[in-house]
Short mmCIF file of C-alpha atoms and ligand atoms in Angstrom, two decimals:
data_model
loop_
_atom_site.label_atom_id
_atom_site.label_comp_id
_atom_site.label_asym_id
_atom_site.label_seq_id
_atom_site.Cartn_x
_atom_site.Cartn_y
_atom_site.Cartn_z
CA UNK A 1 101.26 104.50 88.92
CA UNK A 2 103.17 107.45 86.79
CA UNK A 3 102.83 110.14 89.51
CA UNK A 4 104.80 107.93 91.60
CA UNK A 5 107.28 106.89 88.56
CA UNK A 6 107.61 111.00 87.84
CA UNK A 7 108.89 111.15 91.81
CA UNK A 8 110.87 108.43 91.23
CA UNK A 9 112.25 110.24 88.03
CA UNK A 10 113.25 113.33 90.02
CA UNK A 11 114.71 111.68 92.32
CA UNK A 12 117.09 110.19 90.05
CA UNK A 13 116.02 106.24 91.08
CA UNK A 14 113.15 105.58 88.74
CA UNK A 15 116.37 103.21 86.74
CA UNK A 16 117.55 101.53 89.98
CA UNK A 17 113.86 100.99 90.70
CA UNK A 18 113.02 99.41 86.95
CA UNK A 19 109.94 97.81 87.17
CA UNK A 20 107.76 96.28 83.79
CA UNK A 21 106.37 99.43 82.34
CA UNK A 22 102.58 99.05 81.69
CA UNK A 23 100.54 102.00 79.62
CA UNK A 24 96.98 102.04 81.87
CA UNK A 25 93.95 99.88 82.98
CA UNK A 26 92.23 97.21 81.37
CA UNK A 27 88.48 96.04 83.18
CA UNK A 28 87.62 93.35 82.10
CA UNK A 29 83.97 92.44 83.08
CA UNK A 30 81.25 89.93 81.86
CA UNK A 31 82.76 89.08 77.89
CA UNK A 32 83.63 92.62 77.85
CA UNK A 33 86.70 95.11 78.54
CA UNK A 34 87.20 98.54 78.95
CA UNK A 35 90.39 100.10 78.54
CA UNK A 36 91.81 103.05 79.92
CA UNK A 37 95.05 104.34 78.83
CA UNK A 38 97.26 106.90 81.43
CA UNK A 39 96.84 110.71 79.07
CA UNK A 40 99.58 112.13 77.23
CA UNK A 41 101.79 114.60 79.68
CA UNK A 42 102.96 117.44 77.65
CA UNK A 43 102.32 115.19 74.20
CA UNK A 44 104.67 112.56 75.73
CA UNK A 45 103.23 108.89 76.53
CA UNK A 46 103.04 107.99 80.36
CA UNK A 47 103.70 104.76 81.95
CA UNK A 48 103.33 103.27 85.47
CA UNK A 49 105.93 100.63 86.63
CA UNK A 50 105.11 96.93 87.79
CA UNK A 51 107.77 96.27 90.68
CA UNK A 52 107.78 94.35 93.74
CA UNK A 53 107.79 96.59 96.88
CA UNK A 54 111.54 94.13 97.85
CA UNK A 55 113.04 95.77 94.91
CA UNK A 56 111.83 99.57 95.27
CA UNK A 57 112.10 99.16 99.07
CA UNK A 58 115.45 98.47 98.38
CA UNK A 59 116.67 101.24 96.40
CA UNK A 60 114.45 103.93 98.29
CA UNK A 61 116.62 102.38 101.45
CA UNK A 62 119.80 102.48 99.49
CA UNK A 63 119.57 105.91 98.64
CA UNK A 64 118.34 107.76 101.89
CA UNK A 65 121.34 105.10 103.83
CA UNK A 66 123.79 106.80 101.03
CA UNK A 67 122.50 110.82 101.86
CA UNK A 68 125.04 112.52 103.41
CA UNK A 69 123.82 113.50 107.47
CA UNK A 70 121.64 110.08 107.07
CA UNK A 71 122.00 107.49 109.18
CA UNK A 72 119.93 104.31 108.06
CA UNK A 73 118.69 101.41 110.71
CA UNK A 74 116.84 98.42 109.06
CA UNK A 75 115.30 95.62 111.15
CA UNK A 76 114.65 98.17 114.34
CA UNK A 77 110.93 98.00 115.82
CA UNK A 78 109.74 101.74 117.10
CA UNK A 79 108.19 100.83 120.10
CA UNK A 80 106.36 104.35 120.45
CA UNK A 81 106.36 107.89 120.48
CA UNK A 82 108.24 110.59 123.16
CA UNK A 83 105.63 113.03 123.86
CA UNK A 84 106.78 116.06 126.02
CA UNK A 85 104.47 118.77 126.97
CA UNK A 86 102.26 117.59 124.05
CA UNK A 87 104.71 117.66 121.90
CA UNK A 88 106.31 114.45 119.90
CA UNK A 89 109.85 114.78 120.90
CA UNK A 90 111.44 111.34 119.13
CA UNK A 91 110.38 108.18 119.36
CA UNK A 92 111.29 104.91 121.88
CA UNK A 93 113.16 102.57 119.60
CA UNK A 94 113.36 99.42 120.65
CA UNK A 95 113.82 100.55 124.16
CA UNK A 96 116.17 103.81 123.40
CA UNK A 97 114.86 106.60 122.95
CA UNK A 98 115.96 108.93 120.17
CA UNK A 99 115.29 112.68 119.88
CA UNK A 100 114.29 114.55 116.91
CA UNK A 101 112.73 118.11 116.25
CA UNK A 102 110.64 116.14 113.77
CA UNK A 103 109.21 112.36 113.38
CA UNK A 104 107.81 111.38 110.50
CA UNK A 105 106.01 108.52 111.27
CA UNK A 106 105.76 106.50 107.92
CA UNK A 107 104.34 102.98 109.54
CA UNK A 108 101.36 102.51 106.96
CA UNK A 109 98.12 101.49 107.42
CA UNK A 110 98.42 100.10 111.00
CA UNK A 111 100.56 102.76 112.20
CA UNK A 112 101.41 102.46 115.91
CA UNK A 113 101.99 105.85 116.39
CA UNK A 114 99.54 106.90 115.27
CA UNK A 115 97.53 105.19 117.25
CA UNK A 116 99.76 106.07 120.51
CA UNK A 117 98.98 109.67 119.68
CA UNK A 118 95.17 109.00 119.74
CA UNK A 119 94.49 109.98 116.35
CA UNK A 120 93.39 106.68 114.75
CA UNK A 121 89.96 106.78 113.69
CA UNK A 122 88.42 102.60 113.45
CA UNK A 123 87.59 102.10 110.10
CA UNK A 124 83.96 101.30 109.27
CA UNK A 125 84.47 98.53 106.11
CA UNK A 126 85.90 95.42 106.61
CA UNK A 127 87.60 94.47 103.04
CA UNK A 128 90.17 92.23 102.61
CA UNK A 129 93.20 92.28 100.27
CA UNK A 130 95.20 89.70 99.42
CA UNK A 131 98.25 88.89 97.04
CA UNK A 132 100.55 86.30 95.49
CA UNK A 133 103.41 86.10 92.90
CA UNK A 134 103.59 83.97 89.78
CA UNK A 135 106.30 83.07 87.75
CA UNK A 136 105.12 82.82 83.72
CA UNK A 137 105.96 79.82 81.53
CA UNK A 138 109.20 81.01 79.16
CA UNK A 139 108.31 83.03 76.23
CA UNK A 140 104.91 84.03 77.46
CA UNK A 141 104.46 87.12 76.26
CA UNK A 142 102.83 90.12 78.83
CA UNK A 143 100.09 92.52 78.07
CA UNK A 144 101.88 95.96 79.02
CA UNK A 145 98.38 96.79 80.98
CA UNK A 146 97.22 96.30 85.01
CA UNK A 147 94.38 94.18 84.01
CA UNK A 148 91.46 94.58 86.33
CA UNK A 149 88.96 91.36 87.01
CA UNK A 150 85.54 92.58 87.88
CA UNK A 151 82.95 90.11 89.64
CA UNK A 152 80.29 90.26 91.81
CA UNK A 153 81.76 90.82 95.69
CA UNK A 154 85.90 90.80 94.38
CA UNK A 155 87.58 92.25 91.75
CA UNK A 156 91.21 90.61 90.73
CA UNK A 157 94.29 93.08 90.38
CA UNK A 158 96.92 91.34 87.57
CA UNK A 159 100.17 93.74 87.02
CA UNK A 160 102.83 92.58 84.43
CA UNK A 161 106.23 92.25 86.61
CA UNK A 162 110.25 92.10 85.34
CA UNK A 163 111.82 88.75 84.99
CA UNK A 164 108.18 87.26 83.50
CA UNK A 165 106.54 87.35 87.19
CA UNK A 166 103.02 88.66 87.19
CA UNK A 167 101.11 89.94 90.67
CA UNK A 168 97.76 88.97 91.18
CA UNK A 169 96.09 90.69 93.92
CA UNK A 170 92.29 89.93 94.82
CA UNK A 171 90.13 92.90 96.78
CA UNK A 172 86.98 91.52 98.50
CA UNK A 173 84.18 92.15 101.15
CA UNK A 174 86.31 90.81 103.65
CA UNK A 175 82.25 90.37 105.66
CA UNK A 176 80.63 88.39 103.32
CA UNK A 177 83.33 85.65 102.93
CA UNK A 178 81.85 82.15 103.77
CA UNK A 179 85.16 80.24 103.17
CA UNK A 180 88.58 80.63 104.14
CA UNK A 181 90.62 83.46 101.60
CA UNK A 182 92.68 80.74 100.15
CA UNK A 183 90.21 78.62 98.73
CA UNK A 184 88.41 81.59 97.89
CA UNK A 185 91.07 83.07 95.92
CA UNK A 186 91.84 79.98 94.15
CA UNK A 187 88.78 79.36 93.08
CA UNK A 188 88.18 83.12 91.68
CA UNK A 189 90.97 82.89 89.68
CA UNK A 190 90.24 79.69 88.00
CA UNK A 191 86.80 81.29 87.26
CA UNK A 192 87.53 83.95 85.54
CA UNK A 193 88.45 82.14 81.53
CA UNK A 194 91.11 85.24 80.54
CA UNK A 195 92.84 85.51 84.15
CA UNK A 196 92.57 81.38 84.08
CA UNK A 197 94.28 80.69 80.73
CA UNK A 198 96.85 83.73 81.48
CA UNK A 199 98.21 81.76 84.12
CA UNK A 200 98.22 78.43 82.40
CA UNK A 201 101.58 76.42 83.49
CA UNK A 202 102.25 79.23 85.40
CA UNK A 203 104.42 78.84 89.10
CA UNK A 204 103.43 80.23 91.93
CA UNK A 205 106.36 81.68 93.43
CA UNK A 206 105.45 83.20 96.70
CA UNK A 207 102.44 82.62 99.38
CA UNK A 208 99.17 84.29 99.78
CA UNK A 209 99.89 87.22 101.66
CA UNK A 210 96.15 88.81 103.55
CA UNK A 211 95.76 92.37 104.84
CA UNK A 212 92.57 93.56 106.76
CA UNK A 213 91.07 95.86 107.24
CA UNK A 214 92.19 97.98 104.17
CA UNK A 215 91.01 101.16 105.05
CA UNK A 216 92.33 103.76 108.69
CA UNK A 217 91.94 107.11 108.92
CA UNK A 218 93.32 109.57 111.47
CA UNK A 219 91.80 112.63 112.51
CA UNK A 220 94.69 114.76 111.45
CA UNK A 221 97.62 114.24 109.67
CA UNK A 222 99.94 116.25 112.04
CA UNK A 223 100.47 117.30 115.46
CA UNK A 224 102.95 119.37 117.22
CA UNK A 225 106.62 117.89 116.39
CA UNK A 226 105.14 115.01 113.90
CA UNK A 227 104.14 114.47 110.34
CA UNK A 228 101.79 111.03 109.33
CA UNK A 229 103.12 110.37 105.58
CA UNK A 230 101.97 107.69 103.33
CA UNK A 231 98.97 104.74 104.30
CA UNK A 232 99.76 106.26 108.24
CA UNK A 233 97.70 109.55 107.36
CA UNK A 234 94.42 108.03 106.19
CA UNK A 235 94.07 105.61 103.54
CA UNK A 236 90.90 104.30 101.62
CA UNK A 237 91.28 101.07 99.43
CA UNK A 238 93.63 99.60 96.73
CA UNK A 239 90.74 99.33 94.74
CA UNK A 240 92.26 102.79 92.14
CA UNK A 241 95.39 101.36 92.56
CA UNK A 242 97.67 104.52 94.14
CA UNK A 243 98.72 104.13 97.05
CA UNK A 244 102.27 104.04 96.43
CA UNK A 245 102.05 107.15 94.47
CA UNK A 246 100.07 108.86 97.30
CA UNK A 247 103.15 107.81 99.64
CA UNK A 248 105.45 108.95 97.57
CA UNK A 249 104.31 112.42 96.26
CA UNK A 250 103.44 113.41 99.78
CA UNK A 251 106.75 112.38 101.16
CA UNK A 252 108.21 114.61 97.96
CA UNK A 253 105.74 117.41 99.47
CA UNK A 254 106.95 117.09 102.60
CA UNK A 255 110.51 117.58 101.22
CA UNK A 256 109.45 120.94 100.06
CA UNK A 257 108.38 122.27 103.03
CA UNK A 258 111.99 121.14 104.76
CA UNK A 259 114.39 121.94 101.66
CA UNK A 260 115.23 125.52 103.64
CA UNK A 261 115.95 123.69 106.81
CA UNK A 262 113.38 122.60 109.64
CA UNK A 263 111.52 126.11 110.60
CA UNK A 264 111.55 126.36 114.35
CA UNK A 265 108.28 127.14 115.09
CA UNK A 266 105.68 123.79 114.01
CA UNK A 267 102.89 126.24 112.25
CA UNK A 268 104.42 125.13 108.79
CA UNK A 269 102.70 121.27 109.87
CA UNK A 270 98.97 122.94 109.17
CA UNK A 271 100.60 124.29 105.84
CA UNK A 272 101.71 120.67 104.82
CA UNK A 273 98.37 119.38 105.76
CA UNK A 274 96.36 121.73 103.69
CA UNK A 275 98.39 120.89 100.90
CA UNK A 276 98.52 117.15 101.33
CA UNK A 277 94.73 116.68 101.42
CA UNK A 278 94.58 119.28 98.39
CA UNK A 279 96.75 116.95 96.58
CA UNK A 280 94.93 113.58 97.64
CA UNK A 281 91.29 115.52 97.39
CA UNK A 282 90.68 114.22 93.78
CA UNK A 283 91.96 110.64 94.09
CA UNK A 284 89.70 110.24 97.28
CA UNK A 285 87.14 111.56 95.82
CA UNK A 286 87.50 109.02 92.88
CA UNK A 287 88.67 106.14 95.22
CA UNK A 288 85.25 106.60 97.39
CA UNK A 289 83.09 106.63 93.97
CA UNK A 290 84.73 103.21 92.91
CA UNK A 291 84.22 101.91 96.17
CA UNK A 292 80.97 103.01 96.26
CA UNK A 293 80.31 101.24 92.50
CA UNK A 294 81.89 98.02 93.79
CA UNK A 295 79.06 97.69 96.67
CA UNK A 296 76.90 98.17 93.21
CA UNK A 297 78.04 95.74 90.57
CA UNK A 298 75.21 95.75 88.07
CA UNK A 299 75.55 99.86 88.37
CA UNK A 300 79.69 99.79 87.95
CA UNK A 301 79.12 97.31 84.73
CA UNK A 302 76.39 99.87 83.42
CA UNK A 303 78.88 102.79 83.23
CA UNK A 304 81.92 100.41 82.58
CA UNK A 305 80.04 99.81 79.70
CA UNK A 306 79.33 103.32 78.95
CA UNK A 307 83.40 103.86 79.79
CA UNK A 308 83.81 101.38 76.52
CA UNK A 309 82.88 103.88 74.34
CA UNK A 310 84.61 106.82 75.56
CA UNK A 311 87.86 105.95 76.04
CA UNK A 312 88.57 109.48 76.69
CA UNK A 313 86.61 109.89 79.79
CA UNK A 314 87.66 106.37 81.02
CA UNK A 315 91.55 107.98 80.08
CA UNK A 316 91.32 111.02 82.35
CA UNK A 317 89.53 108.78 85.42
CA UNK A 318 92.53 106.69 85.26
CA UNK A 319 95.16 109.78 85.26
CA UNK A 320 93.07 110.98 88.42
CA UNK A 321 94.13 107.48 89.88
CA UNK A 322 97.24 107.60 88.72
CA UNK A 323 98.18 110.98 90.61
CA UNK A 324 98.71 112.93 87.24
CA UNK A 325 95.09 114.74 86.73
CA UNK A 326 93.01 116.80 88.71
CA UNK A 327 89.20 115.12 88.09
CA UNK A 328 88.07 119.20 86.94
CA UNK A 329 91.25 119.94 84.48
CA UNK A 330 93.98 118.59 83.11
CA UNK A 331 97.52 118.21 85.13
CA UNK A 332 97.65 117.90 88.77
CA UNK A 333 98.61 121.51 89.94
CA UNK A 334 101.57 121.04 92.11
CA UNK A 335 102.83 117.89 89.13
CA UNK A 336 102.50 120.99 86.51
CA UNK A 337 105.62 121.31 84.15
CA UNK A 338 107.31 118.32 86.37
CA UNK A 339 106.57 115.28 84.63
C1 FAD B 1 96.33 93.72 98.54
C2 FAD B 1 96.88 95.09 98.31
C3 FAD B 1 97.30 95.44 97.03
C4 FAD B 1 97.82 96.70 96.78
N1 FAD B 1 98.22 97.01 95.52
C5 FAD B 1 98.76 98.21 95.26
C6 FAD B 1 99.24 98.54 93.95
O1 FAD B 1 99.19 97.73 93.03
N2 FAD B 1 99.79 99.77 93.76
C7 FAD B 1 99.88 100.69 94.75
O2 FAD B 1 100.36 101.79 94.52
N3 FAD B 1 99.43 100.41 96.00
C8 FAD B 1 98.89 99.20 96.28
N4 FAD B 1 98.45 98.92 97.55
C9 FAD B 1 98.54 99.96 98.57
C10 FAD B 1 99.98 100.12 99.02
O3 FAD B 1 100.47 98.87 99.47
C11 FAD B 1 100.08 101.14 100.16
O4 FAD B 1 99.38 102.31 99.82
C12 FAD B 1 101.55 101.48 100.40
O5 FAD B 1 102.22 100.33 100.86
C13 FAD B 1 101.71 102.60 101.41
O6 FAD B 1 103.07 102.78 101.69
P1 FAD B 1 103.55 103.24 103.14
O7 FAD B 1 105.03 103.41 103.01
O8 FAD B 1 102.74 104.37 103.63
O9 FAD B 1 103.22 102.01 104.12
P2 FAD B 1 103.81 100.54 104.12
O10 FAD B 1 104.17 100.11 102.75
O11 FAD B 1 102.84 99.71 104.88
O12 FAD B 1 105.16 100.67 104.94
C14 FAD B 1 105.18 100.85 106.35
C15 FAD B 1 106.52 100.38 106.85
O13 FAD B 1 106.61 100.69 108.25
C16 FAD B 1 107.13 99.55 108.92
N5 FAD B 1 106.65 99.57 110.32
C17 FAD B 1 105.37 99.55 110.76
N6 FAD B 1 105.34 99.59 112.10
C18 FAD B 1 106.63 99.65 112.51
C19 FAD B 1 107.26 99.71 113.81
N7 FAD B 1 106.54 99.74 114.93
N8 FAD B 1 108.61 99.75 113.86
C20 FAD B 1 109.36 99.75 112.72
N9 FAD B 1 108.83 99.70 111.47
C21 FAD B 1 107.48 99.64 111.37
C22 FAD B 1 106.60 98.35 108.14
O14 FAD B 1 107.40 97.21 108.38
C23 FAD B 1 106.71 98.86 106.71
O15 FAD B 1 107.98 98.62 106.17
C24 FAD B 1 97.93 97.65 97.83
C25 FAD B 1 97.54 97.30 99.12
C26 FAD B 1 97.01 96.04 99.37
C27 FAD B 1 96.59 95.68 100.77
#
């Protein structure tokens, strides 16, 4: 989503990261579509990327292995937390430990240390997500939108890719699923007539890949000596489509807070905190509404149908999601003469 292609930007790796650029949100739902386009920043157009998480993985890797003072280990399982005096002290890598003044534990959605550190909270709904890859027939040309698939129970996720791929991601009620995910999500695809003929002749290129539950939360986002960043501090559903962004403008945050040097004493963690939820309050907000509307389907087609015709309003719900507007005014604060 753009606020995570603006981090990208300042980081200098929004190039190495490339991606197919796509302009906002299509629904598509009953014979109907809505479409959303990301708003103008500062009378410029916007754009989110479609990339595969190998590729930007990659080159956010690359870089931080390439910062001077870094030292980068791939392929190492963190086995848990040090905890001193109440205090995270490093973490137990693979049997070593490792001291640091701070750990920034960055182990998404079914982060272990969190969970060592007794702040997971169990999440209440059970959805499912689940992905694959397709490679497009030659010369098939690629809407530059995510196109959204509403139905009843699921909604399908389709995001234009480089090199003619295409991800198609399906979010469900991971509770009321009477058959196993694959057949499911073969058989929702080849339901839906646009989604259906868009991926006529079309390869699949890698396997269904399943993630449940979606949703964790933790009761805080820091303790003394430790920072949760990205999916690890809380995170709702896919279902507005940010996550990545989240992950990344918190970690960009966090960088703020640490660009003077590590302060000694941890009261600066609370700071962060207040400021991360500030900066995730909106999209929450927004992501809990949707969620709430997907429980409702004959409700969410009601106002996607009022969306239709105010493609204005439907424009300024999807910068929300995107991480570039506030849902009461225009730019995000802390994005403000950035992007
Ligand atoms: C089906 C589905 C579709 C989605 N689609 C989108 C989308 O289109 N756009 C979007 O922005 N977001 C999307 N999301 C959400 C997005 O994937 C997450 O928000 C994002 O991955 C969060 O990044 P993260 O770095 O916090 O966590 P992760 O991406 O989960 O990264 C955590 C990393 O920590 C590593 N790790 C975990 N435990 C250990 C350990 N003990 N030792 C060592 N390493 C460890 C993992 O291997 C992983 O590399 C989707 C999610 C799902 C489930």
């Amino acid at each position: 989503m753009p606020g995570g292609v603006s981090v990208l930007q300042r980081l200098g790796l929004a190039e190495a990261a490339g991606g197919a650029p796509f302009y906002g949100v299509r629904y598509h739902f009953g014979d109907q579509t809505a479409e959303g386009r990301f708003p103008e920043a500062d009378g410029q157009t916007v754009s989110g990327r479609g990339q595969r998480r190998k590729v930007l993985d990659h080159v956010l890797f690359k870089a931080a292995g390439e910062t001077p003072g870094v030292t980068a280990h791939c392929g190492v399982r963190v086995d848990k937390p040090l905890v001193e005096s109440g205090k995270v002290v490093g973490l137990l890598v693979e049997g070593e430990p490792r001291r640091a003044r701070l750990t920034v534990a960055a182990d998404g959605v079914h982060s272990r240390i969190r969970r060592f550190l007794g702040l997971d909270v169990p999440a209440r709904r059970r959805r499912l997500g689940a992905r694959v890859h397709f490679s497009l027939p030659l010369g098939r040309k690629q809407p530059p939108w995510v196109d959204v698939f509403v139905s009843r129970g699921h909604e399908f996720y389709v995001t234009p890719l480089p090199e003619n791929e295409v991800l198609v991601a399906v979010l469900a009620d991971g509770e009321a699923l009477e058959e196993t995910i694959e057949c499911a999500f073969g058989r929702w695809w080849r339901d839906q007539p646009v989604l259906a003929s868009r991926l006529e002749g079309a390869e699949q290129v890698t396997s269904l890949l399943c993630s449940s539950p979606l949703a964790c939360s933790a009761r805080t986002g820091v303790a003394p000596g430790v920072v949760l960043l990205g999916d690890a501090a809380g995170f709702l559903d896919p279902i507005t489509g940010g996550g990545m962004s989240q992950a990344l403008m918190t970690a960009e945050l966090l960088t703020s807070y640490l660009r003077k040097g590590l302060p000694h004493a941890d009261h600066w963690l609370w700071d962060f905190e207040r400021d991360r939820r500030a900066l995730l309050r909106d999209y929450i907000l927004l992501t809990q509404v949707v969620l709430w509307l997907a429980d409702h389907p004959s409700l969410a087609e009601r106002l996607l149908s009022l969306l239709r015709v105010s493609p204005t309003l439907l424009s300024h719900l999807i910068g929300v999601s995107s991480g570039t507007r506030s849902l009461f005014g225009s730019q995000v604060r802390y994005l403000r003469g950035n992007l």
